[in-house]
Amino acid sequence: MNLISRAPNVWCPGCGNFTIQQALKEVITQLAAEEYPVENNVLVAGIGQHGKLFDYMNLNGFYGLHGRTIPIAAGIRLANPNLQVLCVAGDGDCYAEGLDHLIFGAKRNLNVTVLVHNNRVYALTTGQYTPTSTKGYRGRSTPEGIEELPLNPLELMLVSGASFIARGYTGRREQLQGLIREAILHRGFAFVDILQVCVTYNNLTRYYNEHVYDWTKEGVEDYEKAWEKAREWDYNTDAKIGLGVLYRHRAPTFEENHPVPEPLTRDERRTFIENLLDRRV
Amino acid sequence: MEHKEVSVLIGGRAGEGISSAGQVIAQMLGHQGYRVHMYYDYPSLIKGGHNFAIIRGADQKIGAVRNTVDFLLALNQETVDLHREKLTSEGVLVFRSDAANAEGVAVPVKRLLEEEGAPAVMGNSAILGAFVRAAGMDWEVAETVLRKAIPKQIDTNLRIARRAYDEAEVKTRISPLGAKALPVVTGNEAIGLGLIQSGLGLYCGYPMSPTSNLLHFLVSHGTELRIRVIQPESETAAILMALGCAYAGIRAAVGTSGGGFCLMVEALSLAGIAELPVLVVLGQRTGPSTGLATYTAQADLQFALGAGQADFPRLITAPGDADELMAWAAACLDLTWKYQLPAILLSDKTLCEGMYSLDTSQMRHLQIDLELADKNVSPYTRYSLTESGISPLRFPPASGEIIRVNSHVHDPDGITTENEETTKAMADKRMRKMRGLAEEIEAMDPVHLGGDVDASTALLCWGSNKGICEELGTKMGLRVIQPVVLWPFPERSFARVCKGVERMFTVECNESGQLARLVRQFGYASEDVILKYNGRPFFVDELEALLGRAIS
Ligand SMILES: Cc1ncc(C[n+]2csc(CCOP(=O)(O)OP(=O)(O)O)c2C)c(N)n1
Ligand SMILES: [Mg+2]
């Protein structure tokens, strides 16, 4: 089946979202050739330009609410842990509106993949600052420049207990593809902050190209080292921007803690009710 | 004296097990063939403060208590001081003689515990044993009920109860009624049983009175029932988990109170447009906002009717006792799945945390079938435009198929669209489901008719006021009309039970007469609304006086 849908694509020409879409398509295709049938994927989308991926892909999906991909994903996983759930979120979406859910997804080690299209701007609502916008960003709601410092999502995920943390960049498609694949195959909460170029409201292509470098693949299970790497760049001050896997470790997942039981039959349920009521007479 | 009804008040400090002791008394009365109701009054704190329960048994189904009691069981002086007034002239006071000074049946709890080498938590067994003797009930009643109600160290508890029983004297006689003994449950439990009956797979709840105990009840039996019970980070997350679960084909419900429901509203309209089934148990308490955390109200009806942006079909029910809570919790879950829409089951603190006799023999077990898609038809269309508005369901994974649900306006495949014809066609499709639902509801006995059914003066009520209105309707010669389904409003059934009504009085626990307002839309005017909104339910004598004045 063609993984790209019939829906007309309305992303701006040159948008980083195309790269994410291509990378995801490649990974799903590869995985389908292995042991992960396409129909086992469910894409849970937030609201924003990123969320349009729901329409553009021929995948099962739940196009939910702004900021709320993760609790929906949790419900899907509780119902059927054979479904591979991909949360497609925005930086406004899951670092502002739904930040609590992001933290709790990581804390519970929910076995889902979270791809954050971090363009560091509210794109769909036409250019307001987000929690990761650089200090001084002049958005339509902050014409004088935002006075606040940005959040560092990697640090946030480290303290929250995410068991897979990575950073990709839409200017490095092949690497991004590898990260998405690793994230999907990771058992536990897999978080990828994707520096996504927004050509219209926040085109940082040049800046990123000048600053990015690849993290080594060694020592990704070292928590202390992960802290060092996460702090190299605070999403604000000029610094080297590492790309790749920041941290990975294996821990019990939410789903493993809440396995799906074989449901009781109607008669068994009736017997339970009768027995319970018998103790109340 | 021959009792046709009996009332018992037990009181003490918070943390002293008043609610459990109340339940034992309720079960004892149930065991004797009484139909019971327990009202449980407690402040919002953990230890200390005054708690009390009034347990009333009668020879007919009841749902309210009186201001007067036949027995006062006092675990401390405060209880004696606060409630002595309520005791009838022939009433019996049973008290802890080491914690209160009074006249009546003195129970030396401390001494009995010491003599049996038992811990302080067993003190209530002594009071209960003394009560059984003072009420002239056989020891067998105490033994049978305590054995069932007390899971731990039953032998020591029984020895203590027996000693107190032997030391006390018979003051009066609560005689068995000869009717079938019925089990006693809280409203929360009745709701839980209904959900279990109709195949609940997942329950999500963020703690909030008065539905926290539904969360606790389900989790305490979760393993045995093979259901999952989750406490997420917020009510927003709770309902979204339920919706994710529904998308993948598992039945889910959530429970909360008004404040938590505020947070759920965003997802309620999502359920509306995405056509996902979910049942919200909305246990009302005194508001607005945090209000009175542990007291009652019926003030969220208009909120439930209007919650969420724009129009979408929904089901709202307001059962009025344990039988109805169980039956309608089951039916609501079935109906949300059949029609793929959100349902709200309105309860309140009185129902949720009060206790009622449960009569499952009167309950109809409705078989409501889902429309599942034919797996041989490809491609599957999640939002197929059908005559009934119901698009047959499939769940992922489905080989070769794509199953999309969407919060945006979408086409039959679930892909976002801004097309004007599709926008209208989908809105019409969703609203067509309401027609089928309304039809089905009319056949489900959605409006209860009781009291003096031929009287031309009617009491209109909903939810927890059912029992008290029935009782007073029968006594005062008034017809009682209680719509159990509030939306879609069962117009035909309502018209049928209203035939011949010349005067209508509405009884509600809110400040503005929310049900009166709803029925006015359908052309029914109330001559007067009798309202109570101080956090407490109506007491029988109180409402009787109010009705007498209003109707004369
Ligand atoms: C509850 C709610 N608030 C606000 C909006 C309006 N809204 C739509 S998209 C968006 C921001 C999108 O920013 P981001 O999540 O970063 O996504 P992007 O468009 O940049 O991909 C907002 C505020 C909404 N849909 N829902
Ligand atoms: Mg953004």
mmCIF file of C-alpha atoms in Angstrom, chain B residues 359-543:
data_model
loop_
_atom_site.group_PDB
_atom_site.id
_atom_site.type_symbol
_atom_site.label_atom_id
_atom_site.label_comp_id
_atom_site.label_asym_id
_atom_site.label_seq_id
_atom_site.Cartn_x
_atom_site.Cartn_y
_atom_site.Cartn_z
ATOM 1 C CA ASP B 359 -33.255 -5.588 44.197
ATOM 2 C CA THR B 360 -31.774 -7.151 41.082
ATOM 3 C CA SER B 361 -34.880 -9.258 40.508
ATOM 4 C CA GLN B 362 -36.719 -6.177 39.261
ATOM 5 C CA MET B 363 -33.970 -5.323 36.828
ATOM 6 C CA ARG B 364 -34.393 -5.873 33.146
ATOM 7 C CA HIS B 365 -31.303 -7.069 31.394
ATOM 8 C CA LEU B 366 -31.487 -5.286 28.116
ATOM 9 C CA GLN B 367 -29.536 -6.792 25.310
ATOM 10 C CA ILE B 368 -28.169 -3.990 23.199
ATOM 11 C CA ASP B 369 -26.232 -5.078 20.140
ATOM 12 C CA LEU B 370 -23.333 -3.297 18.530
ATOM 13 C CA GLU B 371 -23.103 -2.693 14.847
ATOM 14 C CA LEU B 372 -19.857 -4.233 13.735
ATOM 15 C CA ALA B 373 -18.603 -3.923 10.184
ATOM 16 C CA ASP B 374 -18.476 -6.911 7.872
ATOM 17 C CA LYS B 375 -14.816 -7.886 7.770
ATOM 18 C CA ASN B 376 -15.154 -9.104 4.204
ATOM 19 C CA VAL B 377 -16.037 -5.680 2.874
ATOM 20 C CA SER B 378 -12.980 -3.688 1.801
ATOM 21 C CA PRO B 379 -12.096 -0.906 1.981
ATOM 22 C CA TYR B 380 -13.470 -0.262 5.448
ATOM 23 C CA THR B 381 -14.986 3.185 5.870
ATOM 24 C CA ARG B 382 -14.867 4.424 9.463
ATOM 25 C CA TYR B 383 -17.454 7.170 8.991
ATOM 26 C CA SER B 384 -19.696 5.594 6.370
ATOM 27 C CA LEU B 385 -22.809 7.680 5.802
ATOM 28 C CA THR B 386 -25.689 5.450 6.781
ATOM 29 C CA GLU B 387 -29.420 5.891 7.179
ATOM 30 C CA SER B 388 -29.180 5.446 10.961
ATOM 31 C CA GLY B 389 -26.091 7.616 11.220
ATOM 32 C CA ILE B 390 -24.278 4.714 12.855
ATOM 33 C CA SER B 391 -21.131 3.706 10.984
ATOM 34 C CA PRO B 392 -20.366 0.059 11.693
ATOM 35 C CA LEU B 393 -17.201 -0.377 13.745
ATOM 36 C CA ARG B 394 -13.860 -2.044 13.207
ATOM 37 C CA PHE B 395 -10.808 -1.728 15.371
ATOM 38 C CA PRO B 396 -7.124 -1.617 14.526
ATOM 39 C CA PRO B 397 -5.241 -3.644 13.497
ATOM 40 C CA ALA B 398 -7.255 -4.602 10.426
ATOM 41 C CA SER B 399 -5.126 -6.013 7.662
ATOM 42 C CA GLY B 400 -5.163 -3.863 4.548
ATOM 43 C CA GLU B 401 -7.422 -1.258 6.171
ATOM 44 C CA ILE B 402 -6.851 2.188 7.578
ATOM 45 C CA ILE B 403 -8.907 3.202 10.582
ATOM 46 C CA ARG B 404 -8.829 6.889 11.283
ATOM 47 C CA VAL B 405 -10.723 8.889 13.880
ATOM 48 C CA ASN B 406 -10.503 12.654 13.792
ATOM 49 C CA SER B 407 -11.380 15.703 15.879
ATOM 50 C CA HIS B 408 -11.579 17.857 12.781
ATOM 51 C CA VAL B 409 -14.475 17.777 10.396
ATOM 52 C CA HIS B 410 -13.616 14.742 8.292
ATOM 53 C CA ASP B 411 -14.769 12.776 5.298
ATOM 54 C CA PRO B 412 -16.051 9.193 5.500
ATOM 55 C CA ASP B 413 -12.447 7.906 5.601
ATOM 56 C CA GLY B 414 -11.664 10.115 8.563
ATOM 57 C CA ILE B 415 -9.453 12.471 6.551
ATOM 58 C CA THR B 416 -9.745 16.141 7.424
ATOM 59 C CA THR B 417 -11.882 18.197 5.075
ATOM 60 C CA GLU B 418 -13.230 21.719 4.830
ATOM 61 C CA ASN B 419 -15.703 20.824 2.097
ATOM 62 C CA GLU B 420 -19.087 22.398 2.752
ATOM 63 C CA GLU B 421 -21.263 19.458 1.636
ATOM 64 C CA THR B 422 -19.237 16.972 3.676
ATOM 65 C CA THR B 423 -19.298 19.257 6.703
ATOM 66 C CA LYS B 424 -23.082 19.315 6.611
ATOM 67 C CA ALA B 425 -23.470 15.656 5.697
ATOM 68 C CA MET B 426 -21.346 14.605 8.689
ATOM 69 C CA ALA B 427 -23.234 16.901 11.055
ATOM 70 C CA ASP B 428 -26.518 15.438 9.788
ATOM 71 C CA LYS B 429 -25.177 11.905 10.157
ATOM 72 C CA ARG B 430 -24.203 12.519 13.765
ATOM 73 C CA MET B 431 -27.553 14.012 14.610
ATOM 74 C CA ARG B 432 -29.399 11.113 12.914
ATOM 75 C CA LYS B 433 -27.949 8.862 15.606
ATOM 76 C CA MET B 434 -29.907 10.917 18.102
ATOM 77 C CA ARG B 435 -33.180 9.965 16.433
ATOM 78 C CA GLY B 436 -32.437 6.252 16.760
ATOM 79 C CA LEU B 437 -31.252 6.695 20.318
ATOM 80 C CA ALA B 438 -34.371 8.662 21.256
ATOM 81 C CA GLU B 439 -36.575 5.927 19.774
ATOM 82 C CA GLU B 440 -34.711 3.204 21.608
ATOM 83 C CA ILE B 441 -34.866 5.154 24.865
ATOM 84 C CA GLU B 442 -38.659 5.541 24.655
ATOM 85 C CA ALA B 443 -38.934 1.755 24.804
ATOM 86 C CA MET B 444 -36.715 1.525 27.889
ATOM 87 C CA ASP B 445 -39.104 2.955 30.448
ATOM 88 C CA PRO B 446 -37.154 6.221 30.672
ATOM 89 C CA VAL B 447 -39.620 8.058 32.927
ATOM 90 C CA HIS B 448 -40.513 6.503 36.231
ATOM 91 C CA LEU B 449 -44.088 6.941 37.397
ATOM 92 C CA GLY B 450 -44.822 6.393 41.076
ATOM 93 C CA GLY B 451 -46.653 7.591 44.168
ATOM 94 C CA ASP B 452 -50.407 7.937 43.653
ATOM 95 C CA VAL B 453 -50.279 7.371 39.887
ATOM 96 C CA ASP B 454 -53.790 8.709 39.198
ATOM 97 C CA ALA B 455 -53.465 11.915 41.185
ATOM 98 C CA SER B 456 -53.808 15.163 39.262
ATOM 99 C CA THR B 457 -51.153 16.879 41.335
ATOM 100 C CA ALA B 458 -47.654 15.727 40.493
ATOM 101 C CA LEU B 459 -44.214 15.906 42.033
ATOM 102 C CA LEU B 460 -41.494 16.154 39.423
ATOM 103 C CA CYS B 461 -38.041 15.122 40.607
ATOM 104 C CA TRP B 462 -34.814 13.531 39.446
ATOM 105 C CA GLY B 463 -31.914 11.495 40.772
ATOM 106 C CA SER B 464 -31.577 11.085 44.516
ATOM 107 C CA ASN B 465 -34.932 12.741 45.259
ATOM 108 C CA LYS B 466 -36.744 9.774 43.750
ATOM 109 C CA GLY B 467 -37.068 7.811 47.003
ATOM 110 C CA ILE B 468 -38.284 10.661 49.179
ATOM 111 C CA CYS B 469 -40.789 11.860 46.562
ATOM 112 C CA GLU B 470 -42.169 8.329 46.116
ATOM 113 C CA GLU B 471 -42.600 7.942 49.830
ATOM 114 C CA LEU B 472 -44.314 11.284 50.293
ATOM 115 C CA GLY B 473 -46.284 10.955 47.052
ATOM 116 C CA THR B 474 -47.772 7.720 48.301
ATOM 117 C CA LYS B 475 -48.487 9.209 51.701
ATOM 118 C CA MET B 476 -49.881 12.529 50.478
ATOM 119 C CA GLY B 477 -51.721 11.314 47.385
ATOM 120 C CA LEU B 478 -49.404 12.856 44.794
ATOM 121 C CA ARG B 479 -48.269 11.456 41.496
ATOM 122 C CA VAL B 480 -44.490 11.191 41.175
ATOM 123 C CA ILE B 481 -42.732 11.711 37.869
ATOM 124 C CA GLN B 482 -39.032 11.024 37.652
ATOM 125 C CA PRO B 483 -37.349 11.121 34.255
ATOM 126 C CA VAL B 484 -34.355 8.772 34.396
ATOM 127 C CA VAL B 485 -33.201 9.735 30.948
ATOM 128 C CA LEU B 486 -32.801 13.479 30.645
ATOM 129 C CA TRP B 487 -31.267 13.654 27.173
ATOM 130 C CA PRO B 488 -32.447 12.870 24.563
ATOM 131 C CA PHE B 489 -35.508 14.060 26.464
ATOM 132 C CA PRO B 490 -38.058 11.230 26.344
ATOM 133 C CA GLU B 491 -40.940 13.394 25.162
ATOM 134 C CA ARG B 492 -43.473 10.649 24.462
ATOM 135 C CA SER B 493 -42.938 8.778 27.722
ATOM 136 C CA PHE B 494 -43.007 12.041 29.628
ATOM 137 C CA ALA B 495 -46.287 13.071 27.981
ATOM 138 C CA ARG B 496 -47.771 9.658 28.811
ATOM 139 C CA VAL B 497 -47.012 9.836 32.535
ATOM 140 C CA CYS B 498 -48.202 13.453 32.656
ATOM 141 C CA LYS B 499 -51.649 12.685 31.288
ATOM 142 C CA GLY B 500 -54.243 14.135 33.646
ATOM 143 C CA VAL B 501 -51.767 16.201 35.617
ATOM 144 C CA GLU B 502 -53.194 19.605 36.495
ATOM 145 C CA ARG B 503 -50.638 20.904 38.948
ATOM 146 C CA MET B 504 -46.933 20.157 38.943
ATOM 147 C CA PHE B 505 -44.373 20.828 41.685
ATOM 148 C CA THR B 506 -40.683 20.257 41.152
ATOM 149 C CA VAL B 507 -38.327 19.107 43.895
ATOM 150 C CA GLU B 508 -34.594 19.621 43.364
ATOM 151 C CA CYS B 509 -31.333 20.156 45.222
ATOM 152 C CA ASN B 510 -30.098 23.277 43.476
ATOM 153 C CA GLU B 511 -30.741 27.003 43.539
ATOM 154 C CA SER B 512 -32.452 27.555 40.224
ATOM 155 C CA GLY B 513 -34.687 24.598 39.420
ATOM 156 C CA GLN B 514 -32.617 23.067 36.641
ATOM 157 C CA LEU B 515 -34.989 20.222 35.807
ATOM 158 C CA ALA B 516 -37.969 22.596 35.916
ATOM 159 C CA ARG B 517 -36.117 24.680 33.330
ATOM 160 C CA LEU B 518 -35.468 21.658 31.129
ATOM 161 C CA VAL B 519 -39.085 20.459 31.064
ATOM 162 C CA ARG B 520 -40.346 23.975 30.436
ATOM 163 C CA GLN B 521 -38.664 23.740 27.024
ATOM 164 C CA PHE B 522 -41.098 20.938 26.274
ATOM 165 C CA GLY B 523 -44.118 22.878 27.479
ATOM 166 C CA TYR B 524 -44.435 21.711 31.079
ATOM 167 C CA ALA B 525 -44.628 24.453 33.657
ATOM 168 C CA SER B 526 -44.121 23.919 37.368
ATOM 169 C CA GLU B 527 -46.431 25.783 39.689
ATOM 170 C CA ASP B 528 -43.637 25.948 42.224
ATOM 171 C CA VAL B 529 -40.119 24.638 42.698
ATOM 172 C CA ILE B 530 -39.102 23.300 46.090
ATOM 173 C CA LEU B 531 -35.382 23.682 46.380
ATOM 174 C CA LYS B 532 -32.706 22.804 48.896
ATOM 175 C CA TYR B 533 -29.086 23.763 48.424
ATOM 176 C CA ASN B 534 -27.272 23.709 51.752
ATOM 177 C CA GLY B 535 -25.342 20.561 50.911
ATOM 178 C CA ARG B 536 -27.744 18.225 52.692
ATOM 179 C CA PRO B 537 -30.474 16.116 51.127
ATOM 180 C CA PHE B 538 -34.130 16.675 52.007
ATOM 181 C CA PHE B 539 -35.228 14.946 55.196
ATOM 182 C CA VAL B 540 -38.622 13.246 55.056
ATOM 183 C CA ASP B 541 -40.398 15.394 57.628
ATOM 184 C CA GLU B 542 -38.865 18.557 56.240
ATOM 185 C CA LEU B 543 -40.015 17.930 52.676
#
